[in-house]
Coordinates of C-alpha atoms and ligand atoms in Angstrom, one line a residue:
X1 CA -30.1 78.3 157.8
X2 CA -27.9 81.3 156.5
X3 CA -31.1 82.3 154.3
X4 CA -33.3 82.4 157.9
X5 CA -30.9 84.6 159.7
X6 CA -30.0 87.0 156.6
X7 CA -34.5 87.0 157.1
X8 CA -34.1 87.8 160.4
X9 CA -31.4 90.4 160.6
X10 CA -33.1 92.4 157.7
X11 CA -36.7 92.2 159.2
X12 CA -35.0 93.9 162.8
X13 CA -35.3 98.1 162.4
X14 CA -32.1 98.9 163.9
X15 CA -28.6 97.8 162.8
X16 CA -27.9 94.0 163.5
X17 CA -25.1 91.5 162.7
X18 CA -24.5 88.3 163.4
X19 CA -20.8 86.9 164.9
X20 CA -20.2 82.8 164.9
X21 CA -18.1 80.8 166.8
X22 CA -14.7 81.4 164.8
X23 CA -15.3 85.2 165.8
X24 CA -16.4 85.9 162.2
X25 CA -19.2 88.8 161.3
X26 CA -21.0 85.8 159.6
X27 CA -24.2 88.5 158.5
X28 CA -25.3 91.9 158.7
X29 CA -28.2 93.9 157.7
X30 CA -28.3 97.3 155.5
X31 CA -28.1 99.3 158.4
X32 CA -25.6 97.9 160.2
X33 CA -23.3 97.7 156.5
X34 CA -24.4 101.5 157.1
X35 CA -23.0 102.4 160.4
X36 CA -19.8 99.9 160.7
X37 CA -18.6 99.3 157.3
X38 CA -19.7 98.0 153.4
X39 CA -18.0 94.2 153.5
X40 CA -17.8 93.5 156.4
X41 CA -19.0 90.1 156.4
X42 CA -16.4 87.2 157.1
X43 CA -14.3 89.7 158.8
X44 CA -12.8 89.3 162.2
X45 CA -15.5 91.1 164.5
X46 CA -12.4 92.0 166.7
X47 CA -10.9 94.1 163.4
X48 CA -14.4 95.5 162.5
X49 CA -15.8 97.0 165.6
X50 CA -12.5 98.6 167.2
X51 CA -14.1 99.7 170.6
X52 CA -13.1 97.8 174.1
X53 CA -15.9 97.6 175.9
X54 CA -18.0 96.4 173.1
X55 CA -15.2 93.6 172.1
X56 CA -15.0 92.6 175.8
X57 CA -18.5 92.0 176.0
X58 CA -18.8 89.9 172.6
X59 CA -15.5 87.8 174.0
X60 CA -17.5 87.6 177.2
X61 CA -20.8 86.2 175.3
X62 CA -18.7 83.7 173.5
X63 CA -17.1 82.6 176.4
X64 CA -20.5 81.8 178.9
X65 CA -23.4 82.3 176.7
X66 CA -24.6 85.3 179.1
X67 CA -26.5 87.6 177.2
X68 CA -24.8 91.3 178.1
X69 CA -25.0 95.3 176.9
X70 CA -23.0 97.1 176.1
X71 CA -22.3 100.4 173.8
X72 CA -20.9 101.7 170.3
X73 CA -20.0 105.0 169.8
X74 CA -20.0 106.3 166.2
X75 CA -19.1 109.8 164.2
X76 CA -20.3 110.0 160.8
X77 CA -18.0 113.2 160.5
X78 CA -21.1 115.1 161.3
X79 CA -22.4 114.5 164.7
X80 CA -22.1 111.4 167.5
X81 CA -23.8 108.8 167.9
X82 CA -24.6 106.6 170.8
X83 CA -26.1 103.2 170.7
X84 CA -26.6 100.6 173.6
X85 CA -26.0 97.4 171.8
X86 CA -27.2 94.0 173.4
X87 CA -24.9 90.8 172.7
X88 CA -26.5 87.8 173.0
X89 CA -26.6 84.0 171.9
X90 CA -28.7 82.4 169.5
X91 CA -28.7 79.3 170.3
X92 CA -30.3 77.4 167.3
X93 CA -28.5 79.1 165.0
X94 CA -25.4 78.9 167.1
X95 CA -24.0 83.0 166.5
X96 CA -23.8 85.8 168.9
X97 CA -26.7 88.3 167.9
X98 CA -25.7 92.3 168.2
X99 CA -28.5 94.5 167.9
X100 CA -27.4 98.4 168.1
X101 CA -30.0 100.7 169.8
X102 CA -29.5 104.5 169.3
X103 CA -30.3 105.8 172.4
X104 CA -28.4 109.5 171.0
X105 CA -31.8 111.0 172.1
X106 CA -32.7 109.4 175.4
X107 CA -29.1 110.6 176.1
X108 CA -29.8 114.3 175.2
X109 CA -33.4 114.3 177.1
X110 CA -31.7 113.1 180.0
X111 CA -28.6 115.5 179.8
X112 CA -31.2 118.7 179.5
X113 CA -33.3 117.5 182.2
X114 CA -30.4 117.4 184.4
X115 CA -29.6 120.8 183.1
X116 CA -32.7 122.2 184.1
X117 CA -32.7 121.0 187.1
X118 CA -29.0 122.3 188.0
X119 CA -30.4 125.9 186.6
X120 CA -33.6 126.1 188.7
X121 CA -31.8 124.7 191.9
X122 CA -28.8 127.5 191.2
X123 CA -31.8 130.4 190.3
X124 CA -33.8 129.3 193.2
X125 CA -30.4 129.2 196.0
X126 CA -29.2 132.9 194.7
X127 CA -32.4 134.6 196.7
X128 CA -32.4 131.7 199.0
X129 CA -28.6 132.4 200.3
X130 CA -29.3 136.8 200.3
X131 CA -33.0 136.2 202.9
X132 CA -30.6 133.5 204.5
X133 CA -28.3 135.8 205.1
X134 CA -30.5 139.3 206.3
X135 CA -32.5 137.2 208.4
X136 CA -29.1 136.6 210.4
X137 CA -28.1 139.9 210.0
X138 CA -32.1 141.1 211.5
X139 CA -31.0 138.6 214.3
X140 CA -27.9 139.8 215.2
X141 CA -25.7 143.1 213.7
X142 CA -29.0 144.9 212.8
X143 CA -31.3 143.6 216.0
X144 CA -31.6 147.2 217.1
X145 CA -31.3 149.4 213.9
X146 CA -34.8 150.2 212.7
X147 CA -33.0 152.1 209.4
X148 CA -31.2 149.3 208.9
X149 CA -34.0 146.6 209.6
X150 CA -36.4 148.6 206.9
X151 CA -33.9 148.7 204.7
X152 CA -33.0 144.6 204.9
X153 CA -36.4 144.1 204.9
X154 CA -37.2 146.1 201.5
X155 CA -34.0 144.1 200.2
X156 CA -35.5 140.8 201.5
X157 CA -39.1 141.5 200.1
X158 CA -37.1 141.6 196.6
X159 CA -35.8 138.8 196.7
X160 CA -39.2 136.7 197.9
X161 CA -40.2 138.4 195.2
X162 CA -37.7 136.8 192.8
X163 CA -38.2 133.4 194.0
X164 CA -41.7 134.2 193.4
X165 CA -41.4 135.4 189.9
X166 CA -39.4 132.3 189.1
X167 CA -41.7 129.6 190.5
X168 CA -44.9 131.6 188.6
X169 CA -42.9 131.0 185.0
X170 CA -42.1 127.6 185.8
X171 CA -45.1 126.7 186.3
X172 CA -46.7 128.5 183.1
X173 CA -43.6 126.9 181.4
X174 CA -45.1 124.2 182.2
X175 CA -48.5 124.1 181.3
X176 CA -47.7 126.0 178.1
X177 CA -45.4 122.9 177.7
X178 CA -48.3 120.3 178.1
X179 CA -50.6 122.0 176.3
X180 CA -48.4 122.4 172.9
X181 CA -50.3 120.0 170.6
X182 CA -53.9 121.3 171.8
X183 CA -54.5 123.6 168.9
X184 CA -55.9 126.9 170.3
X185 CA -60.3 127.7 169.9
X186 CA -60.7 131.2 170.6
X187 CA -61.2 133.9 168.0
X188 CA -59.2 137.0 169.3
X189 CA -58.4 139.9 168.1
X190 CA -54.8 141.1 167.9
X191 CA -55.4 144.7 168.4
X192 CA -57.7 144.7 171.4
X193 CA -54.6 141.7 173.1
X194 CA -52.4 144.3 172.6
X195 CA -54.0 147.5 173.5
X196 CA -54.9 145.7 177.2
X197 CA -51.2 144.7 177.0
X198 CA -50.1 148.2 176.5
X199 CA -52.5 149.8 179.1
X200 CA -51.0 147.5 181.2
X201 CA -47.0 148.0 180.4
X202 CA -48.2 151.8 180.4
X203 CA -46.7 152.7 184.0
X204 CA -43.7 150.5 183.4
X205 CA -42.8 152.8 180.3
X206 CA -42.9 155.8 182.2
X207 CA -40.7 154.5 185.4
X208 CA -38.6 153.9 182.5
X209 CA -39.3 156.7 180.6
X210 CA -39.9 155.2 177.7
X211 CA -42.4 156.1 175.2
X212 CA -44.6 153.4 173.9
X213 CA -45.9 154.3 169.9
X214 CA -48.6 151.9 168.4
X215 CA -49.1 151.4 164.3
X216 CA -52.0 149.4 164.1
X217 CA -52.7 150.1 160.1
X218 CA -56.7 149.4 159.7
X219 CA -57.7 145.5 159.1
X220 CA -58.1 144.8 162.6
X221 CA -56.6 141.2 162.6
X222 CA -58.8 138.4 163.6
X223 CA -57.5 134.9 164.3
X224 CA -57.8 131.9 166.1
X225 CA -55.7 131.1 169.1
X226 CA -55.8 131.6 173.1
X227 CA -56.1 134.9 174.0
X228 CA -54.2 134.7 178.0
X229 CA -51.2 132.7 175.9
X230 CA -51.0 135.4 173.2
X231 CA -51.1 138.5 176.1
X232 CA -48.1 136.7 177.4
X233 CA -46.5 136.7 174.5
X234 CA -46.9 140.1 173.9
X235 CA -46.3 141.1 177.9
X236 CA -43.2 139.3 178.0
X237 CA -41.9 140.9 173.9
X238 CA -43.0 144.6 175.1
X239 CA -41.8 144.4 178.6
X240 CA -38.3 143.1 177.3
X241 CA -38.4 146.2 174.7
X242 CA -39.0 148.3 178.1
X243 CA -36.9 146.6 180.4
X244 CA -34.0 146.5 177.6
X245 CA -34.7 149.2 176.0
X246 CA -32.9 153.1 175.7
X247 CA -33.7 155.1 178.9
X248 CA -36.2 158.1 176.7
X249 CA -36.4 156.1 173.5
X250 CA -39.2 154.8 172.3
X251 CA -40.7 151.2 172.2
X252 CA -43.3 150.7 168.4
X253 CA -45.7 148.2 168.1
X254 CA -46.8 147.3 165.2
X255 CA -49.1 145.0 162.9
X256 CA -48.9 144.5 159.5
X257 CA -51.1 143.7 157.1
X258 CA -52.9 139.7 157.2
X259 CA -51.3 138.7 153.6
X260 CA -50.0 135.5 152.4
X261 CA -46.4 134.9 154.5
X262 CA -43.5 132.9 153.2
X263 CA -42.7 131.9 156.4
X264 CA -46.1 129.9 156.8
X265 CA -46.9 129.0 153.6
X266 CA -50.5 130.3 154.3
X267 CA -52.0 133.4 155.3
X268 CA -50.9 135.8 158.5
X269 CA -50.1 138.7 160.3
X270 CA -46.9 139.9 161.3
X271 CA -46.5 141.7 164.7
X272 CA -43.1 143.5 165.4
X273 CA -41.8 145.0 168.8
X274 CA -39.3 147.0 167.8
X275 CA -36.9 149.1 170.5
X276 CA -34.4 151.8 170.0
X277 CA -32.2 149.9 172.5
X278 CA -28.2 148.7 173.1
X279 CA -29.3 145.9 170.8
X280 CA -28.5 141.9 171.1
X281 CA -24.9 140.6 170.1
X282 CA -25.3 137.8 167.5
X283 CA -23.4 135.3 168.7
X284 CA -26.6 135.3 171.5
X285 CA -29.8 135.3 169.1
X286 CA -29.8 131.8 168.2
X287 CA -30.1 131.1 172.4
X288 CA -32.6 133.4 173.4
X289 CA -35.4 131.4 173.2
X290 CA -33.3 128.7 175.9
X291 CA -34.7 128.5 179.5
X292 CA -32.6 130.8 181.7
X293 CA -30.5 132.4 179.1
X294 CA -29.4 135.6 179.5
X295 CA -27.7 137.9 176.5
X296 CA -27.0 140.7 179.0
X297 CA -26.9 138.6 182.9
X298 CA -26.1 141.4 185.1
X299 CA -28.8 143.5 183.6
X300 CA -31.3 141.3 183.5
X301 CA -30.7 140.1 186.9
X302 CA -30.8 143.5 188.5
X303 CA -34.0 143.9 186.9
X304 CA -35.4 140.8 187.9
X305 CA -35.6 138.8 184.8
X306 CA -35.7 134.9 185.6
X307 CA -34.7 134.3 181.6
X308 CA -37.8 132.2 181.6
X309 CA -39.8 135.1 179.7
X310 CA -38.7 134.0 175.7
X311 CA -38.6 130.2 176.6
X312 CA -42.4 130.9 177.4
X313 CA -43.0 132.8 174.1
X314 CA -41.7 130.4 172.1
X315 CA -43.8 127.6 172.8
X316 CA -46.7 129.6 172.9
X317 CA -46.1 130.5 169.1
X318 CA -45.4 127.2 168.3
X319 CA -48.5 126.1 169.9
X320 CA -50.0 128.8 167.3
X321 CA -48.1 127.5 164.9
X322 CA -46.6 130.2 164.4
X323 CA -43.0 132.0 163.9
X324 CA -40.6 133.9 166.2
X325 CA -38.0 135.9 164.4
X326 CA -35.2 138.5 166.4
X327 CA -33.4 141.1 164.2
X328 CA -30.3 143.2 166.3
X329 CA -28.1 145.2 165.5
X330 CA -25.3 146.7 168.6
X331 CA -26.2 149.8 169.7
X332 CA -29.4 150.4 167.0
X333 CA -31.9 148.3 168.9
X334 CA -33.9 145.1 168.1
X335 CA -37.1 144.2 166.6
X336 CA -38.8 140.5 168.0
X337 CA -41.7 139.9 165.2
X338 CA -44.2 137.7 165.4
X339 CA -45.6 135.7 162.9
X340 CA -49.1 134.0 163.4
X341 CA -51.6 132.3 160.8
X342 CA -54.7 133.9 160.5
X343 CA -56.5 130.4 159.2
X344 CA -57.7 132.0 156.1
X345 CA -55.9 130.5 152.6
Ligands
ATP401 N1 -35.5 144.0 173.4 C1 -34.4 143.4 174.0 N2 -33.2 144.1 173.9 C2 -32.0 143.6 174.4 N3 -32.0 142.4 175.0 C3 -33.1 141.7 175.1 C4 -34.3 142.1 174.6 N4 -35.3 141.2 174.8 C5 -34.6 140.2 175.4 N5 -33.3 140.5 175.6 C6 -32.3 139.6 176.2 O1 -32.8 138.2 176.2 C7 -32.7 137.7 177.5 C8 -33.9 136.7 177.6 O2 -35.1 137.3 177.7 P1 -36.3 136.6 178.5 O3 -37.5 137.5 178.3 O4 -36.4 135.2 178.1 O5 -35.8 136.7 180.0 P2 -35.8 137.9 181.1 O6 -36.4 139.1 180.5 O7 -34.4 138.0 181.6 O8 -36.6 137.3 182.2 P3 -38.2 137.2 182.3 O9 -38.8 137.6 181.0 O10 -38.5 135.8 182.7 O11 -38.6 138.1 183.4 C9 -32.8 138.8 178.4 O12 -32.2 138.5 179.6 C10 -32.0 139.9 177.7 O13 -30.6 139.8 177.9
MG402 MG1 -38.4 138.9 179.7

């Protein structure tokens, strides 16, 4: 009998131990030897697992047979773990079964969805609360005040605008999100993406008076990947550089030359934006690929940024499978360089 639930307990892929009627761990598998403790067989289960709720539910088991959950918490000195553990009773063999489920990630997803949807409700009120607000004032201070009325409305058409922005990159968020494991057909070429790009970013470089300098060396670089995607990447990179960039500096644009990159482990070309800019404190490069983070807040709100624009970029690269990197340095500027496989080698 000892022999068939040892069987049992070692054929179940999570960690499982067995607890008999004198309240003894009568068995456990690797894993569980693993997460609670080497020798732990024949010990008190009370001594052993050391959390409340858990020993209240086991006592509980015992006591009326009613399978329960419950949950373990453990540290391995590194990071937590959480596991929903189900007690129940096994009758022919006459022990209390304890299987531990690590439900750390289900935790996690759930924790980031509610995240998200606490940032896009708070990014989506902001403009909500300023049109709330002119249309009251339209209705009543500034009924009669034409200066006044064009002057709300020019503020009210921003912020439409805004809420507008924001909904568009949610959406591409999310269809760049549910597209991730399609591997991209198109062959493109890099320098014609990025000349449209340019041509395009042209009149927002000279509001800003920023002059934009292209190096495209002379292998024109071929690959295969989705040409809309890969304009957004390089949209959202060059209008950052513009946006965030040094009032009369410069924005470069460059591409190196396809050869075999480190990075990939296979051939590719490397494409780096590059800005003469205040630059991005360190402490924030390891975040600015997050939804909705902002290094510099106030500035990027005032220009209109939703903080959606990087979250986008780095899926689309993955999608590529490809590599984002950010160098910064205060008050030099930064350089965002893209890394994409060219297929070849
Ligand atoms: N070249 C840059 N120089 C300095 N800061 C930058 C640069 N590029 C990005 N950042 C910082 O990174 C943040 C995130 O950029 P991201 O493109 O994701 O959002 P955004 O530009 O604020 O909004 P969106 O792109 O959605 O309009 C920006 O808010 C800005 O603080
Ligand atoms: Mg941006």
């Amino acid at each position: 009998m000892d022999q068939t639930l040892n069987d049992v307990l070692n054929a179940l892929p999570m960690p499982a131990l067995a607890i008999d009627g004198a309240e003894r761990i009568k068995a456990a598998n690797a894993a569980a030897r693993t997460l609670i403790g080497q020798g732990i067989e024949g010990r008190n289960f009370v001594t052993m697992l050391r959390q409340p709720q858990l020993i209240q539910s086991i006592e509980a088991v015992l006591r009326d047979s009613t399978p329960r959950m419950s949950e373990y918490l453990s540290n391995d000195g590194v990071q937590d773990t959480t596991f929903q553990v189900s007690v129940r009773v096994v009758p022919d063999l006459n022990v209390v079964l304890l299987c531990f489920l690590d439900i750390t990630q289900v935790q996690q997803a759930g924790q980031m969805r509610r995240d998200f949807v606490a940032n896009v409700s708070h990014e989506l009120r902001t403009p909500l609360t300023a049109l709330m607000g002119f249309i009251e004032t339209l209705r009543g201070a500034a009924r009669d005040d034409a200066a006044a009325r064009d002057r709300f409305l020019d503020i009210m058409e921003g912020e439409a605008g805004r809420m507008n922005r924001l909904v568009g990159d949610l959406l591409s968020l999310s269809r760049v999100e549910d597209e991730e494991r399609v591997r991209p057909r198109e062959k493109v070429l890099i320098d014609d993406i990025l000349l449209s790009v340019i041509r395009t970013l042209t009149p927002l470089a000279k509001e800003m008076e920023i002059t934009l300098k292209e190096d495209f060396g002379d292998a024109p670089a071929e690959l295969v990947g989705d040409g809309d995607q890969l304009m957004q990447v390089f949209t959202n990179l060059i209008e950052n550089a513009i946006k965030y960039g040094r009032k009369g500096g410069t924005v470069e644009i460059r591409i190196g030359k396809p050869e075999r990159d480190p990075a990939l482990r296979a051939m590719g070309v490397r494409i780096h934006v590059a800005d003469d800019g205040p630059g991005i404190g360190e402490k924030h490069l390891p975040r600015l690929t997050e939804r909705f983070y902002r290094a510099d807040n106030h500035r990027s709100r005032a220009l209109g940024g939703t903080g959606l624009g990087l979250a986008i970029v780095k899926h689309i690269i993955n999608r590529h499978r490809g590599r984002l990197r950010v160098e910064s340095e205060l008050g030099k500027g930064s350089v965002f360089t893209v890394v994409l496989p060219t297929g070849a080698g």
